[in-house]
Amino acid sequence: MSEVDYSLLHIFFRSIDPNSHAYPGYPTATLSSHVLLKGFQLGGFLALFTAPAYAILGYKDWAKLTARAAGYSSIIFTSIGGIMLCAKIWSMEDRKDGIEDRAYRIYYNQRQNSFDQASIVGATAGLIMGRGLRIGGMETLGVCGLASAGAILALRAAPKRGVACR
């Protein structure tokens, strides 16, 4: 029998056996969506630092400039994350096991999943707000990134469940 080729596209659309140890049905899709979401979050978070700079420099439309900067940085860091993911997968000795292992750890990490869910809810709220304000596409994307970063910061600042506040 010939060896199965585990190229990027083949393993991206490959469904693993549901009875196996790695529950995520599409491990490469799980890993890819996680990495791309982290790039989007990083872009939105880093743009938070542009708002004070624009305000201090005296720009009257500093909010719009911050949203635009967040949109561009979210695109840039999501792209960088995708490129780094492809390079990492390409350099793996055993692609199948490496991807399934990482997808398994991401899937069962409850804290990580709660941050990802908060980020998605924040980005959705940002999309609704951006469309409601009738701003441009890049600014709307930036508001999504900023709201995503804000949701993560809010979740991080909240007390952990089961811990009494003093």
PDB file of C-alpha atoms in Angstrom:
ATOM      1  CA  MET A   1       0.000   0.000   0.000  1.00  0.00           C
ATOM      2  CA  SER A   2       1.150   3.508  -0.692  1.00  0.00           C
ATOM      3  CA  GLU A   3       1.746   6.067   2.042  1.00  0.00           C
ATOM      4  CA  VAL A   4      -1.045   8.631   2.509  1.00  0.00           C
ATOM      5  CA  ASP A   5      -0.011  12.168   1.548  1.00  0.00           C
ATOM      6  CA  TYR A   6      -0.698  14.567   4.423  1.00  0.00           C
ATOM      7  CA  SER A   7      -0.367  17.819   2.506  1.00  0.00           C
ATOM      8  CA  LEU A   8      -2.069  20.927   3.840  1.00  0.00           C
ATOM      9  CA  LEU A   9      -5.285  20.631   1.866  1.00  0.00           C
ATOM     10  CA  HIS A  10      -5.614  16.917   2.457  1.00  0.00           C
ATOM     11  CA  ILE A  11      -5.403  17.188   6.235  1.00  0.00           C
ATOM     12  CA  PHE A  12      -7.450  20.381   6.359  1.00  0.00           C
ATOM     13  CA  PHE A  13     -10.515  18.662   4.939  1.00  0.00           C
ATOM     14  CA  ARG A  14      -9.814  15.248   6.468  1.00  0.00           C
ATOM     15  CA  SER A  15     -12.276  14.071   9.081  1.00  0.00           C
ATOM     16  CA  ILE A  16     -10.704  11.805  11.661  1.00  0.00           C
ATOM     17  CA  ASP A  17     -12.316   8.764  13.223  1.00  0.00           C
ATOM     18  CA  PRO A  18     -14.868   9.986  15.819  1.00  0.00           C
ATOM     19  CA  ASN A  19     -13.845   7.123  18.119  1.00  0.00           C
ATOM     20  CA  SER A  20     -10.220   8.256  18.240  1.00  0.00           C
ATOM     21  CA  HIS A  21      -8.615  10.167  21.111  1.00  0.00           C
ATOM     22  CA  ALA A  22      -8.684  13.515  19.295  1.00  0.00           C
ATOM     23  CA  TYR A  23     -12.328  14.571  19.352  1.00  0.00           C
ATOM     24  CA  PRO A  24     -12.206  17.632  17.052  1.00  0.00           C
ATOM     25  CA  GLY A  25     -13.585  16.373  13.755  1.00  0.00           C
ATOM     26  CA  TYR A  26     -11.296  18.558  11.656  1.00  0.00           C
ATOM     27  CA  PRO A  27      -8.079  19.089  13.620  1.00  0.00           C
ATOM     28  CA  THR A  28      -6.371  21.347  11.078  1.00  0.00           C
ATOM     29  CA  ALA A  29      -9.465  23.528  10.833  1.00  0.00           C
ATOM     30  CA  THR A  30      -9.547  23.754  14.649  1.00  0.00           C
ATOM     31  CA  LEU A  31      -5.889  24.740  14.783  1.00  0.00           C
ATOM     32  CA  SER A  32      -6.154  27.164  11.844  1.00  0.00           C
ATOM     33  CA  SER A  33      -9.193  28.982  13.202  1.00  0.00           C
ATOM     34  CA  HIS A  34      -7.470  29.293  16.589  1.00  0.00           C
ATOM     35  CA  VAL A  35      -4.295  30.782  15.113  1.00  0.00           C
ATOM     36  CA  LEU A  36      -6.143  33.191  12.805  1.00  0.00           C
ATOM     37  CA  LEU A  37      -8.373  34.339  15.667  1.00  0.00           C
ATOM     38  CA  LYS A  38      -5.297  35.004  17.810  1.00  0.00           C
ATOM     39  CA  GLY A  39      -3.816  37.145  15.023  1.00  0.00           C
ATOM     40  CA  PHE A  40      -7.039  39.124  14.764  1.00  0.00           C
ATOM     41  CA  GLN A  41      -7.112  39.610  18.547  1.00  0.00           C
ATOM     42  CA  LEU A  42      -3.491  40.765  18.632  1.00  0.00           C
ATOM     43  CA  GLY A  43      -4.151  43.306  15.890  1.00  0.00           C
ATOM     44  CA  GLY A  44      -7.096  44.748  17.792  1.00  0.00           C
ATOM     45  CA  PHE A  45      -5.211  44.791  21.080  1.00  0.00           C
ATOM     46  CA  LEU A  46      -2.149  46.560  19.690  1.00  0.00           C
ATOM     47  CA  ALA A  47      -4.365  49.214  18.100  1.00  0.00           C
ATOM     48  CA  LEU A  48      -5.641  50.135  21.567  1.00  0.00           C
ATOM     49  CA  PHE A  49      -2.349  51.942  22.071  1.00  0.00           C
ATOM     50  CA  THR A  50      -2.915  54.221  19.082  1.00  0.00           C
ATOM     51  CA  ALA A  51      -5.957  55.966  20.610  1.00  0.00           C
ATOM     52  CA  PRO A  52      -4.019  57.871  23.297  1.00  0.00           C
ATOM     53  CA  ALA A  53      -1.349  58.792  20.755  1.00  0.00           C
ATOM     54  CA  TYR A  54      -3.881  60.237  18.318  1.00  0.00           C
ATOM     55  CA  ALA A  55      -5.686  62.079  21.136  1.00  0.00           C
ATOM     56  CA  ILE A  56      -2.448  63.540  22.563  1.00  0.00           C
ATOM     57  CA  LEU A  57      -1.309  64.662  19.115  1.00  0.00           C
ATOM     58  CA  GLY A  58      -4.553  66.609  18.786  1.00  0.00           C
ATOM     59  CA  TYR A  59      -6.322  64.773  15.976  1.00  0.00           C
ATOM     60  CA  LYS A  60     -10.001  65.686  16.001  1.00  0.00           C
ATOM     61  CA  ASP A  61     -11.111  62.399  14.461  1.00  0.00           C
ATOM     62  CA  TRP A  62      -8.887  60.203  16.640  1.00  0.00           C
ATOM     63  CA  ALA A  63     -11.634  57.591  17.137  1.00  0.00           C
ATOM     64  CA  LYS A  64     -11.983  57.011  13.390  1.00  0.00           C
ATOM     65  CA  LEU A  65      -8.194  56.886  12.969  1.00  0.00           C
ATOM     66  CA  THR A  66      -7.938  54.356  15.815  1.00  0.00           C
ATOM     67  CA  ALA A  67     -10.628  52.186  14.228  1.00  0.00           C
ATOM     68  CA  ARG A  68      -8.844  52.329  10.871  1.00  0.00           C
ATOM     69  CA  ALA A  69      -5.500  51.449  12.516  1.00  0.00           C
ATOM     70  CA  ALA A  70      -7.184  48.523  14.272  1.00  0.00           C
ATOM     71  CA  GLY A  71      -8.590  47.293  10.970  1.00  0.00           C
ATOM     72  CA  TYR A  72      -5.217  47.377   9.252  1.00  0.00           C
ATOM     73  CA  SER A  73      -3.373  45.813  12.193  1.00  0.00           C
ATOM     74  CA  SER A  74      -5.985  43.061  12.473  1.00  0.00           C
ATOM     75  CA  ILE A  75      -5.536  42.205   8.792  1.00  0.00           C
ATOM     76  CA  ILE A  76      -1.750  42.314   9.079  1.00  0.00           C
ATOM     77  CA  PHE A  77      -1.507  40.129  12.184  1.00  0.00           C
ATOM     78  CA  THR A  78      -4.110  37.651  10.939  1.00  0.00           C
ATOM     79  CA  SER A  79      -2.063  37.299   7.741  1.00  0.00           C
ATOM     80  CA  ILE A  80       1.167  36.887   9.694  1.00  0.00           C
ATOM     81  CA  GLY A  81      -0.493  34.214  11.846  1.00  0.00           C
ATOM     82  CA  GLY A  82      -1.657  32.331   8.753  1.00  0.00           C
ATOM     83  CA  ILE A  83       1.786  32.439   7.179  1.00  0.00           C
ATOM     84  CA  MET A  84       3.435  31.281  10.404  1.00  0.00           C
ATOM     85  CA  LEU A  85       0.907  28.443  10.725  1.00  0.00           C
ATOM     86  CA  CYS A  86       1.632  27.234   7.182  1.00  0.00           C
ATOM     87  CA  ALA A  87       5.369  27.387   7.837  1.00  0.00           C
ATOM     88  CA  LYS A  88       5.002  25.467  11.105  1.00  0.00           C
ATOM     89  CA  ILE A  89       2.841  22.758   9.548  1.00  0.00           C
ATOM     90  CA  TRP A  90       5.213  22.477   6.594  1.00  0.00           C
ATOM     91  CA  SER A  91       8.221  22.041   8.906  1.00  0.00           C
ATOM     92  CA  MET A  92       6.660  19.348  11.115  1.00  0.00           C
ATOM     93  CA  GLU A  93       8.221  15.930  10.996  1.00  0.00           C
ATOM     94  CA  ASP A  94       4.943  14.139  11.695  1.00  0.00           C
ATOM     95  CA  ARG A  95       2.214  16.513  10.546  1.00  0.00           C
ATOM     96  CA  LYS A  96      -0.728  14.284  11.348  1.00  0.00           C
ATOM     97  CA  ASP A  97       0.141  13.630  14.991  1.00  0.00           C
ATOM     98  CA  GLY A  98       1.412  17.165  15.636  1.00  0.00           C
ATOM     99  CA  ILE A  99      -1.739  18.810  14.354  1.00  0.00           C
ATOM    100  CA  GLU A 100      -4.075  16.375  16.070  1.00  0.00           C
ATOM    101  CA  ASP A 101      -2.226  16.792  19.366  1.00  0.00           C
ATOM    102  CA  ARG A 102      -2.385  20.590  19.274  1.00  0.00           C
ATOM    103  CA  ALA A 103      -6.037  20.588  18.165  1.00  0.00           C
ATOM    104  CA  TYR A 104      -6.869  18.202  21.017  1.00  0.00           C
ATOM    105  CA  ARG A 105      -5.216  20.511  23.564  1.00  0.00           C
ATOM    106  CA  ILE A 106      -6.977  23.591  22.165  1.00  0.00           C
ATOM    107  CA  TYR A 107     -10.338  21.841  22.078  1.00  0.00           C
ATOM    108  CA  TYR A 108     -10.224  20.752  25.730  1.00  0.00           C
ATOM    109  CA  ASN A 109      -8.700  23.924  27.209  1.00  0.00           C
ATOM    110  CA  GLN A 110     -11.735  25.503  28.885  1.00  0.00           C
ATOM    111  CA  ARG A 111     -10.052  28.796  29.740  1.00  0.00           C
ATOM    112  CA  GLN A 112      -8.838  29.240  26.158  1.00  0.00           C
ATOM    113  CA  ASN A 113     -12.287  28.415  24.823  1.00  0.00           C
ATOM    114  CA  SER A 114     -13.888  30.998  27.117  1.00  0.00           C
ATOM    115  CA  PHE A 115     -11.469  33.665  25.832  1.00  0.00           C
ATOM    116  CA  ASP A 116     -12.184  32.667  22.233  1.00  0.00           C
ATOM    117  CA  GLN A 117     -15.947  32.782  22.792  1.00  0.00           C
ATOM    118  CA  ALA A 118     -15.716  36.201  24.480  1.00  0.00           C
ATOM    119  CA  SER A 119     -13.608  37.431  21.583  1.00  0.00           C
ATOM    120  CA  ILE A 120     -16.129  36.228  19.010  1.00  0.00           C
ATOM    121  CA  VAL A 121     -19.006  37.813  20.937  1.00  0.00           C
ATOM    122  CA  GLY A 122     -17.037  41.079  21.167  1.00  0.00           C
ATOM    123  CA  ALA A 123     -16.225  41.030  17.459  1.00  0.00           C
ATOM    124  CA  THR A 124     -19.885  40.383  16.615  1.00  0.00           C
ATOM    125  CA  ALA A 125     -20.940  43.290  18.841  1.00  0.00           C
ATOM    126  CA  GLY A 126     -18.302  45.432  17.107  1.00  0.00           C
ATOM    127  CA  LEU A 127     -19.661  44.442  13.709  1.00  0.00           C
ATOM    128  CA  ILE A 128     -23.193  45.391  14.717  1.00  0.00           C
ATOM    129  CA  MET A 129     -21.975  48.670  16.199  1.00  0.00           C
ATOM    130  CA  GLY A 130     -19.810  49.491  13.180  1.00  0.00           C
ATOM    131  CA  ARG A 131     -22.624  48.850  10.747  1.00  0.00           C
ATOM    132  CA  GLY A 132     -25.007  50.824  12.948  1.00  0.00           C
ATOM    133  CA  LEU A 133     -22.676  53.832  12.911  1.00  0.00           C
ATOM    134  CA  ARG A 134     -22.451  53.582   9.104  1.00  0.00           C
ATOM    135  CA  ILE A 135     -18.691  53.877   9.025  1.00  0.00           C
ATOM    136  CA  GLY A 136     -16.395  52.502   6.319  1.00  0.00           C
ATOM    137  CA  GLY A 137     -15.438  48.866   5.930  1.00  0.00           C
ATOM    138  CA  MET A 138     -11.924  49.191   7.355  1.00  0.00           C
ATOM    139  CA  GLU A 139     -13.225  51.136  10.348  1.00  0.00           C
ATOM    140  CA  THR A 140     -15.918  48.500  10.923  1.00  0.00           C
ATOM    141  CA  LEU A 141     -13.270  45.783  10.855  1.00  0.00           C
ATOM    142  CA  GLY A 142     -11.246  47.856  13.303  1.00  0.00           C
ATOM    143  CA  VAL A 143     -14.209  48.247  15.649  1.00  0.00           C
ATOM    144  CA  CYS A 144     -14.602  44.440  15.510  1.00  0.00           C
ATOM    145  CA  GLY A 145     -10.937  44.026  16.469  1.00  0.00           C
ATOM    146  CA  LEU A 146     -11.142  46.604  19.250  1.00  0.00           C
ATOM    147  CA  ALA A 147     -14.347  45.082  20.662  1.00  0.00           C
ATOM    148  CA  SER A 148     -12.761  41.627  20.484  1.00  0.00           C
ATOM    149  CA  ALA A 149      -9.747  42.854  22.449  1.00  0.00           C
ATOM    150  CA  GLY A 150     -12.013  44.661  24.893  1.00  0.00           C
ATOM    151  CA  ALA A 151     -14.037  41.508  25.546  1.00  0.00           C
ATOM    152  CA  ILE A 152     -10.850  39.581  26.281  1.00  0.00           C
ATOM    153  CA  LEU A 153      -9.618  42.286  28.660  1.00  0.00           C
ATOM    154  CA  ALA A 154     -12.997  42.312  30.415  1.00  0.00           C
ATOM    155  CA  LEU A 155     -12.940  38.534  30.813  1.00  0.00           C
ATOM    156  CA  ARG A 156      -9.373  38.679  32.098  1.00  0.00           C
ATOM    157  CA  ALA A 157     -10.299  41.355  34.666  1.00  0.00           C
ATOM    158  CA  ALA A 158     -13.362  39.459  35.900  1.00  0.00           C
ATOM    159  CA  PRO A 159     -12.904  37.245  38.969  1.00  0.00           C
ATOM    160  CA  LYS A 160     -12.636  33.548  38.262  1.00  0.00           C
ATOM    161  CA  ARG A 161     -15.729  31.471  38.818  1.00  0.00           C
ATOM    162  CA  GLY A 162     -15.949  29.967  42.269  1.00  0.00           C
ATOM    163  CA  VAL A 163     -13.558  32.491  43.795  1.00  0.00           C
ATOM    164  CA  ALA A 164     -15.022  34.736  46.459  1.00  0.00           C
ATOM    165  CA  CYS A 165     -14.254  38.455  46.086  1.00  0.00           C
ATOM    166  CA  ARG A 166     -12.763  40.166  49.110  1.00  0.00           C
TER     167      ARG A 166
END
